[in-house]
Coordinates of C-alpha atoms in Angstrom, one line a residue:
M273 CA -144.7 150.0 152.2
G274 CA -144.4 149.6 148.4
E275 CA -141.5 148.5 146.4
T276 CA -138.3 150.5 146.8
V277 CA -135.9 151.5 143.9
A278 CA -133.5 148.9 145.2
E279 CA -136.1 146.2 145.0
A280 CA -137.1 147.4 141.5
I281 CA -133.5 147.0 140.4
A282 CA -133.3 143.5 141.9
R283 CA -136.5 142.5 140.1
A284 CA -135.1 143.8 136.8
L285 CA -131.9 141.8 137.3
K286 CA -134.1 138.7 138.0
R287 CA -135.9 139.4 134.7
H288 CA -132.6 139.3 132.8
G289 CA -131.9 135.9 134.3
I290 CA -129.3 137.0 136.9
E291 CA -128.7 134.2 139.5
V292 CA -125.5 135.5 141.1
I293 CA -123.9 138.8 141.9
F294 CA -120.2 139.1 142.7
G295 CA -120.4 141.6 145.5
Q296 CA -119.3 142.5 149.0
S297 CA -122.7 143.6 150.4
L298 CA -122.7 147.0 148.8
P299 CA -124.8 148.7 147.6
S300 CA -126.4 147.0 150.6
A301 CA -130.0 147.9 149.7
V302 CA -129.6 146.2 146.3
I303 CA -127.8 143.1 147.7
L304 CA -130.5 142.6 150.4
A305 CA -133.2 143.0 147.8
C306 CA -131.5 140.5 145.5
E307 CA -130.9 137.9 148.2
A308 CA -134.6 138.2 149.2
I309 CA -135.7 137.0 145.8
G310 CA -133.1 134.2 145.4
I311 CA -130.2 136.0 143.7
R312 CA -127.0 134.6 145.3
Q313 CA -124.2 136.9 146.4
L314 CA -120.8 135.5 145.8
A315 CA -118.8 137.6 148.3
Y316 CA -115.2 138.3 147.1
R317 CA -112.5 139.6 149.4
Q318 CA -111.4 142.4 147.2
E319 CA -113.1 144.2 144.3
N320 CA -110.2 143.6 141.8
M321 CA -110.8 139.9 142.3
G322 CA -114.6 140.3 142.2
G323 CA -114.4 141.9 138.8
A324 CA -112.2 139.1 137.5
M325 CA -114.7 136.5 138.9
A326 CA -117.4 138.2 136.9
D327 CA -115.2 138.1 133.9
G328 CA -114.6 134.4 134.2
F329 CA -118.3 133.8 134.8
A330 CA -119.3 135.7 131.6
R331 CA -116.7 134.0 129.4
V332 CA -117.9 130.5 130.3
S333 CA -121.6 130.9 130.9
G334 CA -122.6 133.0 127.8
R335 CA -124.5 135.2 130.3
I336 CA -123.8 138.8 131.2
A337 CA -122.2 139.0 134.6
V338 CA -123.0 141.4 137.4
V339 CA -120.5 142.8 139.9
A340 CA -121.2 145.3 142.6
A341 CA -119.1 147.7 144.7
Q342 CA -119.2 150.6 147.1
N343 CA -118.3 154.2 146.1
G344 CA -114.8 155.5 146.3
P345 CA -111.9 153.1 147.0
A346 CA -113.9 150.0 146.3
A347 CA -114.9 151.5 142.9
T348 CA -111.3 152.3 142.0
L349 CA -110.4 148.6 142.5
L350 CA -112.9 147.7 139.8
V351 CA -111.0 149.6 137.2
P352 CA -108.4 146.9 136.4
P353 CA -110.8 144.0 135.8
L354 CA -113.2 146.2 133.9
A355 CA -110.3 147.4 131.7
E356 CA -109.4 143.7 131.1
A357 CA -113.1 143.0 130.1
L358 CA -113.1 146.0 127.8
K359 CA -110.0 144.9 125.9
A360 CA -111.0 141.2 126.0
S361 CA -114.6 142.0 124.9
V362 CA -116.3 140.5 128.0
P363 CA -119.8 141.8 129.0
I364 CA -120.1 142.8 132.7
V365 CA -122.6 145.1 134.4
A366 CA -121.1 146.9 137.3
L367 CA -123.5 148.3 140.0
V368 CA -121.6 151.0 141.9
Q369 CA -123.0 152.8 144.9
E370 CA -122.7 156.6 145.1
V371 CA -123.0 159.1 147.9
E372 CA -126.5 160.4 148.6
R373 CA -127.6 163.1 146.2
P374 CA -127.8 166.0 148.7
Q375 CA -124.2 165.2 149.6
V376 CA -122.8 165.5 146.1
D377 CA -119.9 168.0 145.7
R378 CA -119.6 168.5 149.4
N379 CA -116.6 166.2 150.1
A380 CA -118.8 163.5 151.4
F381 CA -117.1 160.4 152.8
Q382 CA -115.6 158.4 149.9
E383 CA -117.1 160.6 147.2
L384 CA -115.3 160.4 143.8
D385 CA -116.1 161.3 140.3
H386 CA -117.1 157.9 139.0
F387 CA -117.8 159.1 135.5
A388 CA -114.2 160.2 135.2
L389 CA -113.0 157.0 136.9
F390 CA -114.8 154.6 134.6
S391 CA -114.6 156.6 131.3
S392 CA -111.5 154.8 130.1
C393 CA -112.5 151.2 131.0
A394 CA -116.2 150.9 130.3
K395 CA -118.4 151.2 127.2
W396 CA -121.2 153.0 129.0
V397 CA -121.5 154.8 132.3
R398 CA -124.8 156.2 133.6
R399 CA -126.4 157.3 136.8
I400 CA -130.0 156.7 137.9
I401 CA -131.4 159.9 139.2
T402 CA -135.2 159.4 139.5
A403 CA -137.2 156.6 141.0
D404 CA -139.2 155.9 137.9
R405 CA -136.2 155.0 135.7
A406 CA -134.8 151.8 137.4
D407 CA -136.0 149.4 134.7
D408 CA -135.0 151.7 131.9
Y409 CA -131.4 152.0 133.1
V410 CA -130.9 148.4 134.0
D411 CA -132.1 147.4 130.5
Q412 CA -129.7 150.0 128.9
A413 CA -126.8 148.6 131.0
F414 CA -127.4 145.1 129.8
I415 CA -127.9 146.1 126.2
A416 CA -124.7 148.2 126.3
A417 CA -122.7 145.3 127.8
G418 CA -124.0 142.6 125.5
S419 CA -124.5 144.2 122.1
G420 CA -122.0 145.1 119.4
R421 CA -118.6 144.5 120.8
P422 CA -119.3 143.2 124.3
G423 CA -117.7 145.0 127.3
P424 CA -118.4 146.5 130.7
A425 CA -121.2 148.9 131.5
V426 CA -121.4 150.8 134.8
L427 CA -124.6 151.8 136.5
L428 CA -124.2 154.4 139.3
L429 CA -126.7 154.2 142.1
P430 CA -127.1 157.0 144.6
A431 CA -127.5 155.5 148.1
D432 CA -130.6 157.6 149.1
L433 CA -132.4 156.9 145.8
L434 CA -132.2 153.1 146.5
R435 CA -134.3 153.6 149.6
E436 CA -137.0 155.7 147.9
P437 CA -140.3 154.1 146.8
A438 CA -140.2 153.0 143.2
V439 CA -142.5 154.8 140.8
A440 CA -144.3 152.5 138.5
P441 CA -143.1 153.1 134.9
R442 CA -145.7 154.0 132.3
H443 CA -144.6 151.2 130.0
I444 CA -143.8 147.8 131.5
R445 CA -140.5 146.2 130.4
R446 CA -140.6 142.4 129.8
A447 CA -137.5 141.8 127.5
R448 CA -134.7 139.7 128.7
F449 CA -131.1 140.6 127.8
G450 CA -129.1 138.4 130.1
H451 CA -127.4 136.3 127.4
W452 CA -124.8 137.5 124.9
P453 CA -124.4 138.4 122.2
I454 CA -127.7 140.1 122.3
D455 CA -127.8 140.7 118.5
R456 CA -126.4 138.3 115.9
T457 CA -125.7 140.4 112.9
R458 CA -124.0 139.2 109.7
P459 CA -122.7 140.7 106.5
G460 CA -124.8 140.8 103.3
D461 CA -124.9 137.8 100.9
D462 CA -122.9 139.6 98.1
V463 CA -119.7 140.0 100.2
L464 CA -120.1 136.5 101.7
C465 CA -120.3 135.0 98.1
E466 CA -117.2 137.0 97.2
V467 CA -115.3 135.6 100.2
A468 CA -116.5 132.1 99.6
A469 CA -115.2 132.2 96.0
L470 CA -111.8 133.5 97.3
I471 CA -111.5 130.7 99.8
A472 CA -112.7 128.0 97.4
G473 CA -110.2 129.1 94.7
A474 CA -107.2 129.8 97.0
R475 CA -104.0 127.9 96.8
A476 CA -103.3 127.8 100.6
P477 CA -105.9 129.5 102.7
V478 CA -105.7 129.5 106.5
V479 CA -107.8 130.8 109.4
V480 CA -106.5 132.7 112.4
A481 CA -109.2 132.6 115.2
G482 CA -109.2 134.8 118.2
G483 CA -111.2 135.1 121.4
G484 CA -114.3 136.0 119.4
A485 CA -114.4 132.5 118.1
T486 CA -114.5 130.7 121.4
S487 CA -118.2 130.9 122.3
P488 CA -120.1 127.6 121.9
M489 CA -122.0 128.8 118.8
A490 CA -118.9 130.3 117.2
S491 CA -116.7 127.3 117.8
V492 CA -119.3 125.0 116.3
A493 CA -119.6 127.3 113.2
L494 CA -115.8 127.4 112.9
A495 CA -115.5 123.7 113.1
R496 CA -118.1 123.4 110.3
L497 CA -116.1 125.9 108.2
Q498 CA -112.8 124.1 108.9
E499 CA -114.3 120.8 107.6
T500 CA -116.4 122.2 104.8
A501 CA -113.7 124.3 103.2
H502 CA -110.8 122.0 104.3
L503 CA -109.0 124.9 106.1
A504 CA -105.9 124.9 108.3
V505 CA -106.8 126.8 111.5
F506 CA -104.4 128.6 113.8
T507 CA -105.6 130.4 117.0
T508 CA -104.3 133.3 119.0
N509 CA -103.7 132.9 122.7
M510 CA -107.2 134.0 123.5
G511 CA -108.6 131.8 120.7
K512 CA -107.2 128.6 122.3
G513 CA -110.0 126.0 122.3
A514 CA -111.9 127.5 119.5
V515 CA -111.1 124.4 117.5
D516 CA -110.4 120.8 118.3
E517 CA -106.6 120.6 118.2
L518 CA -106.7 116.9 117.6
H519 CA -108.4 117.7 114.2
P520 CA -105.9 117.0 111.3
L521 CA -106.2 120.6 110.1
S522 CA -105.6 122.3 113.4
C523 CA -102.3 124.1 113.8
G524 CA -102.5 125.1 117.4
V525 CA -101.6 128.5 118.9
L526 CA -99.0 130.6 117.1
G527 CA -98.6 134.2 118.2
S528 CA -95.3 134.8 119.8
L529 CA -94.7 131.1 120.7
T530 CA -92.2 130.6 117.9
G531 CA -89.0 129.9 119.7
P532 CA -87.1 126.6 119.9
R533 CA -89.1 123.6 121.0
S534 CA -92.4 125.4 120.2
L535 CA -95.2 124.2 117.9
G536 CA -95.1 127.6 116.2
R537 CA -91.5 127.0 115.2
R538 CA -92.8 124.1 113.1
T539 CA -96.1 125.6 111.9
R540 CA -95.4 129.2 111.1
A541 CA -94.3 128.4 107.6
I542 CA -97.9 127.3 106.8
L543 CA -99.1 130.8 107.7
D544 CA -96.1 132.4 105.9
E545 CA -97.1 130.6 102.7
A546 CA -100.8 131.4 102.9
D547 CA -102.3 133.3 100.0
V548 CA -105.6 133.9 101.8
V549 CA -105.9 134.6 105.6
L550 CA -109.3 134.6 107.3
L551 CA -109.2 136.4 110.6
V552 CA -112.0 135.5 113.0
G553 CA -112.8 137.5 116.1
T554 CA -109.3 138.8 116.7
R555 CA -107.9 142.3 117.5
T556 CA -104.7 141.5 115.6
N557 CA -102.9 142.6 118.8
Q558 CA -99.2 142.5 119.5
N559 CA -99.0 139.1 121.2
G560 CA -101.4 137.5 118.8
T561 CA -99.3 138.5 115.7
D562 CA -95.8 138.4 117.2
S563 CA -95.5 142.1 117.0
W564 CA -97.4 142.3 113.7
R565 CA -94.7 140.3 111.9
Q566 CA -97.0 137.5 110.9
I567 CA -99.2 137.4 107.7
M568 CA -97.1 138.0 104.6
A569 CA -97.6 141.2 102.6
G570 CA -98.9 139.4 99.6
A571 CA -101.6 137.5 101.3
R572 CA -105.3 138.5 100.9
V573 CA -106.7 139.2 104.3
I574 CA -110.4 138.7 105.2
H575 CA -111.5 139.8 108.7
I576 CA -114.7 138.8 110.6
D577 CA -115.4 140.9 113.6
V578 CA -118.4 142.4 115.4
D579 CA -116.4 145.6 115.9
P580 CA -116.0 147.5 112.6
T581 CA -113.1 149.6 113.9
E582 CA -111.0 146.5 114.5
I583 CA -111.2 145.4 110.9
G584 CA -108.3 147.0 109.1
R585 CA -106.6 148.3 112.2
N586 CA -103.3 146.5 111.5
Y587 CA -103.9 144.7 108.2
E588 CA -106.0 146.0 105.3
A589 CA -108.8 143.5 104.9
L590 CA -111.9 142.6 103.1
R591 CA -114.5 143.5 105.7
L592 CA -117.0 141.1 107.2
V593 CA -118.7 143.0 110.0
G594 CA -120.8 140.8 112.2
D595 CA -121.2 138.2 114.9
A596 CA -118.6 135.4 114.4
A597 CA -121.1 132.5 114.7
A598 CA -123.7 134.0 112.4
T599 CA -121.1 135.1 109.9
L600 CA -119.3 131.8 109.8
D601 CA -122.5 129.9 109.4
A602 CA -123.6 132.1 106.5
L603 CA -120.1 131.8 105.0
C604 CA -120.3 128.0 105.2
E605 CA -123.6 128.0 103.4
A606 CA -122.1 130.1 100.6
I607 CA -119.0 127.8 100.3
E608 CA -121.2 124.7 100.2
R609 CA -122.8 126.0 97.1
L610 CA -119.4 126.1 95.3
D611 CA -117.3 123.4 93.8
Q612 CA -114.9 122.2 96.6
S613 CA -112.8 119.8 94.5
H614 CA -109.8 122.1 94.5
R615 CA -109.8 122.4 98.3
R616 CA -110.4 118.7 98.8
T617 CA -107.4 117.9 96.6
A618 CA -105.2 120.2 98.6
R619 CA -106.3 118.9 101.9
A620 CA -104.2 115.7 102.0
H621 CA -100.9 117.8 101.7
A622 CA -102.0 120.3 104.3
E623 CA -102.9 117.4 106.8
M624 CA -99.5 115.8 106.1
R625 CA -97.6 119.1 106.9
I626 CA -99.6 119.7 110.0
A627 CA -99.2 116.2 111.3
A628 CA -95.4 116.4 110.7
A629 CA -95.3 119.7 112.6
W630 CA -97.1 118.2 115.7
A631 CA -94.8 115.2 115.6
A632 CA -91.7 117.3 115.4
F633 CA -93.0 119.5 118.3
E634 CA -93.5 116.4 120.4
E635 CA -90.0 115.2 119.7
D636 CA -88.6 118.7 120.4
R637 CA -90.2 119.1 123.8
A638 CA -89.8 115.5 124.9
P639 CA -86.6 116.1 126.9
L640 CA -88.3 118.8 129.0
A641 CA -91.8 117.3 129.1
G642 CA -90.3 114.0 130.3
S643 CA -87.7 115.6 132.6
N644 CA -87.1 114.0 136.0
R645 CA -85.1 116.9 137.2
S646 CA -85.8 118.9 140.3
P647 CA -86.7 121.7 140.6
I648 CA -89.5 120.7 138.2
R649 CA -89.9 121.8 134.6
P650 CA -93.3 123.3 133.9
E651 CA -93.5 121.3 130.7
R652 CA -93.5 118.2 132.8
V653 CA -96.4 119.6 134.9
M654 CA -98.3 120.3 131.7
R655 CA -97.7 116.8 130.4
E656 CA -99.1 115.3 133.6
L657 CA -102.1 117.7 133.5
Q658 CA -102.8 116.9 129.8
V659 CA -103.5 113.2 130.4
R660 CA -106.0 114.1 133.2
L661 CA -108.0 116.6 131.1
A662 CA -111.4 115.7 129.9
P663 CA -113.1 117.6 127.0
E664 CA -115.3 119.4 129.5
T665 CA -112.4 120.5 131.7
I666 CA -111.9 124.2 131.9
V667 CA -108.3 125.3 132.3
V668 CA -107.6 128.8 133.6
A669 CA -104.2 130.6 133.6
D670 CA -102.9 133.6 135.3
A671 CA -101.1 136.2 133.1
S672 CA -97.5 136.1 132.1
Y673 CA -95.7 132.7 131.8
S674 CA -98.7 130.8 133.2
S675 CA -100.8 131.7 130.2
M676 CA -97.9 130.7 127.8
W677 CA -97.5 127.3 129.4
I678 CA -101.3 126.6 129.0
V679 CA -101.7 127.8 125.4
G680 CA -98.3 126.4 124.2
Q681 CA -98.2 123.0 126.0
L682 CA -101.8 121.8 126.4
R683 CA -103.9 120.5 123.5
S684 CA -107.6 121.1 123.3
Q685 CA -109.7 117.9 122.9
R686 CA -112.8 119.4 121.3
A687 CA -114.1 122.6 119.6
G688 CA -115.2 124.9 122.3
Q689 CA -113.1 123.5 125.1
R690 CA -112.4 126.5 127.4
F691 CA -108.9 127.8 128.1
L692 CA -109.2 131.2 129.9
T693 CA -106.3 133.6 130.0
P694 CA -106.4 137.2 131.0
R695 CA -104.9 138.5 127.7
G696 CA -106.8 141.8 127.4
L697 CA -104.4 143.6 129.6
A698 CA -102.7 140.6 131.1
G699 CA -102.8 141.7 134.7
L700 CA -101.1 139.4 137.3
G701 CA -103.4 137.8 139.9
W702 CA -106.5 137.2 137.8
G703 CA -106.1 133.5 137.3
L704 CA -107.6 132.3 140.5
P705 CA -110.6 134.7 140.5
L706 CA -111.2 133.9 136.8
A707 CA -111.3 130.2 137.7
I708 CA -113.8 130.9 140.6
G709 CA -116.1 132.7 138.2
A710 CA -115.8 129.9 135.6
K711 CA -116.7 127.3 138.3
I712 CA -119.7 129.2 139.4
A713 CA -120.8 129.4 135.7
R714 CA -120.3 125.7 135.1
P715 CA -120.3 123.9 138.5
E716 CA -120.4 120.4 136.9
A717 CA -117.1 121.0 134.9
P718 CA -113.7 120.4 136.5
V719 CA -111.8 123.7 136.7
V720 CA -108.1 123.9 137.0
A721 CA -106.2 127.1 137.6
V722 CA -102.5 127.5 136.8
T723 CA -100.6 130.4 138.3
G724 CA -97.1 131.4 139.2
D725 CA -96.1 132.3 142.7
G726 CA -95.8 136.0 141.7
G727 CA -99.3 136.2 140.3
F728 CA -100.8 134.1 143.1
A729 CA -99.6 136.6 145.7
H730 CA -102.2 139.0 144.3
S731 CA -105.1 136.7 145.1
W732 CA -104.2 134.6 148.2
A733 CA -107.2 135.9 150.1
E734 CA -109.7 134.4 147.6
L735 CA -108.7 130.9 148.9
E736 CA -111.0 131.7 151.8
T737 CA -113.7 132.7 149.3
M738 CA -113.5 129.3 147.6
V739 CA -113.8 127.5 150.9
R740 CA -116.6 129.7 152.3
S741 CA -118.6 129.6 149.1
R742 CA -117.9 126.0 148.4
V743 CA -116.2 126.5 145.0
P744 CA -114.0 123.4 144.3
V745 CA -111.3 124.7 142.0
V746 CA -107.9 123.0 141.8
V747 CA -105.1 125.5 141.8
I748 CA -101.6 124.6 140.6
V749 CA -99.0 127.1 141.8
L750 CA -95.7 127.0 139.9
N751 CA -93.4 128.2 142.7
N752 CA -90.1 129.2 141.3
G753 CA -89.3 132.0 143.7
V754 CA -89.0 134.7 141.0
L755 CA -91.0 137.0 138.7
G756 CA -90.1 134.9 135.7
F757 CA -91.0 137.0 132.7
Q758 CA -89.7 140.2 134.3
K759 CA -86.4 138.6 135.2
D760 CA -86.0 137.1 131.7
A761 CA -87.2 140.1 129.7
E762 CA -84.9 142.5 131.7
T763 CA -82.0 140.1 131.2
V764 CA -82.5 140.1 127.4
K765 CA -83.1 143.9 127.1
F766 CA -80.6 145.2 129.7
G767 CA -78.2 142.4 130.6
A768 CA -79.3 142.5 134.2
Y769 CA -82.5 142.3 136.2
T770 CA -83.9 144.3 139.2
S771 CA -83.9 143.2 142.8
A772 CA -87.7 142.9 142.8
C773 CA -87.5 139.7 140.7
H774 CA -86.6 137.5 143.6
F775 CA -88.9 136.5 146.5
A776 CA -88.4 135.2 150.0
P777 CA -89.6 131.6 150.4
V778 CA -93.3 131.2 150.8
D779 CA -95.2 128.1 152.0
H780 CA -98.3 128.4 149.8
A781 CA -99.6 125.0 150.9
A782 CA -99.6 126.3 154.5
I783 CA -101.6 129.4 153.5
A784 CA -104.1 127.2 151.7
R785 CA -104.5 124.8 154.6
A786 CA -105.0 127.8 156.9
C787 CA -107.9 128.9 154.7
G788 CA -109.4 125.4 154.8
C789 CA -108.2 124.1 151.4
G790 CA -106.6 120.8 150.8
A791 CA -103.0 121.2 149.8
T792 CA -100.0 119.2 148.5
V793 CA -96.4 120.2 147.9
V794 CA -94.7 118.5 145.0
K795 CA -90.9 118.5 144.9
A796 CA -90.2 115.4 142.7
P797 CA -91.6 115.0 139.1
G798 CA -92.9 111.5 139.9
D799 CA -95.3 113.0 142.5
I800 CA -97.1 115.4 140.1
G801 CA -99.5 112.8 138.8
P802 CA -100.6 111.4 142.2
A803 CA -101.0 115.0 143.6
L804 CA -103.2 116.0 140.7
D805 CA -105.3 112.8 141.0
E806 CA -105.9 113.5 144.7
A807 CA -106.8 117.1 144.1
L808 CA -109.2 116.4 141.2
A809 CA -110.9 113.6 143.1
S810 CA -111.3 115.5 146.3
G811 CA -114.4 117.6 145.3
R812 CA -113.1 120.5 147.4
P813 CA -110.9 123.5 146.9
W814 CA -107.3 122.2 146.6
L815 CA -103.9 123.7 146.0
V816 CA -101.0 121.8 144.4
E817 CA -97.8 123.7 145.0
V818 CA -95.1 122.6 142.5
M819 CA -91.5 123.6 143.3
A820 CA -90.6 124.8 139.7
D821 CA -87.4 125.5 137.9
P822 CA -86.7 129.3 138.1
D823 CA -84.8 129.1 134.8
A824 CA -87.6 127.6 132.8
H825 CA -89.4 129.9 130.3
P826 CA -91.8 129.4 127.4
A827 CA -90.5 129.4 123.8
L828 CA -91.3 133.1 123.1
S829 CA -89.8 134.8 120.1
L830 CA -88.3 137.4 122.4
F831 CA -85.8 134.8 123.7
D832 CA -85.0 133.2 120.4
G833 CA -81.3 133.8 119.8
T834 CA -80.8 135.3 123.3
L835 CA -81.8 133.2 126.3
D836 CA -82.5 130.4 123.8
R837 CA -79.4 130.8 121.7
D838 CA -78.0 127.3 122.3
A839 CA -81.4 125.6 121.9
A840 CA -82.0 127.4 118.6
R841 CA -78.7 126.4 117.3
D842 CA -79.3 122.8 118.3
M843 CA -82.7 122.7 116.6
E844 CA -81.3 124.2 113.4
S845 CA -78.6 121.6 113.3
V846 CA -81.2 118.9 113.5
V847 CA -83.3 120.5 110.8

């Protein structure tokens, strides 16, 4: 018997460099064909988590990820992670089985309108309907996912078609589209020269870099621009790691982290006083701009983004439409042709202000980062984690407070160090599967996931996935027994919080051991370091459960003057 359509699809995936599919054995014909030619199946326990694994893999690897699912209820569980990938600009190809073609519109088992289902969370949705189009549609899916603004593409596969003999296409396809971005476009020289002159002549220009600046090529190009043009650089939450935060011109993450004891409290004046603001790969979303209150009205805004519709969405800007890496490199070349004496002269003062801000931040947070109280302050956990990070360590956070502890308390050690946070839609539970995907993408790198007990409850089952698939991620669970952000936000807005905010006690370490993971429970601050050392040295999946302070919260602007009223007053008296 000749090649089937399923086998043709597997061969096309192999051509694009796919080495792993995040799946659960459906569409079975495709998974069997893939495994037969050496494509690994990483079998998740639930589709929501599988989509997040694919997301983490794509972010770290620079390759387009593939996730697979059955029709009906399994397909519906792909919607949340694909929606995150759409908002966060992460390229994923989803292969979704459909009912057999003669059964369509007859209420077949688990039949669903998948076009309607995925229309709001994918860039592209198509169905293969004939046996001669497998290569065509696989290529289109990869091109849709990895070109322009990256995002998810969904390819629907009727179950009966997969078993049919493949029909040889008239034109053989040989192109490979597995890496992203597929196209590296950049603006024309005229506008780049105009921007270069604006930056070179500016009084106090700054950069705000988002998630589009975190790829290896973009982070290298941004580091070059930072040094060439002597620019202070802020990042958004998703842009964390785009620059080396030990660089004297790096201002760290700003966004909504501007409350008492935050770095943003000390650095935001630098952005407020900027006369030119260069935005790189950012959607200028609510969290990244503190509800659009940052960037002063008089500043000249320049915006680099591959998606032309994002430029000018919230701030009128001089438009630089193109890939961040290609555009930044071309901008550097234009700036290098200009006289940089003005920028060099201003650099010493900028470095002094930034160094003073970091020093004040360290002093402000010292009482919490060095606290010996129990339950344990998350700032103390982050301090212990920081000294154990290497430049190649990948740190992954769950949504909500876990993300804020990571972006606000840790410091990147090189341009391009990866800090993954689900900030597209910020759904709870995605920290652990993102970390699994990141570890599959870069098995030689240490991967640490930080999650709260609320978020971790969404993904417990994937502990077994880590053990079965031999994915040695270290998971830190900050167990404070509450839904922290919900409790605090409701308290600020309503003066009370709902009964859902408190949990019954859960022994997460026991769950981990039951799945075959190593596990440690930390109740005293002095035990954090030894527990992390043991976990990182183990070479196996490991969970560190930290009994955390339920009243601890990051320094968000929402709490400034409310939950943080006393802390704000104390800081102002010092200033």
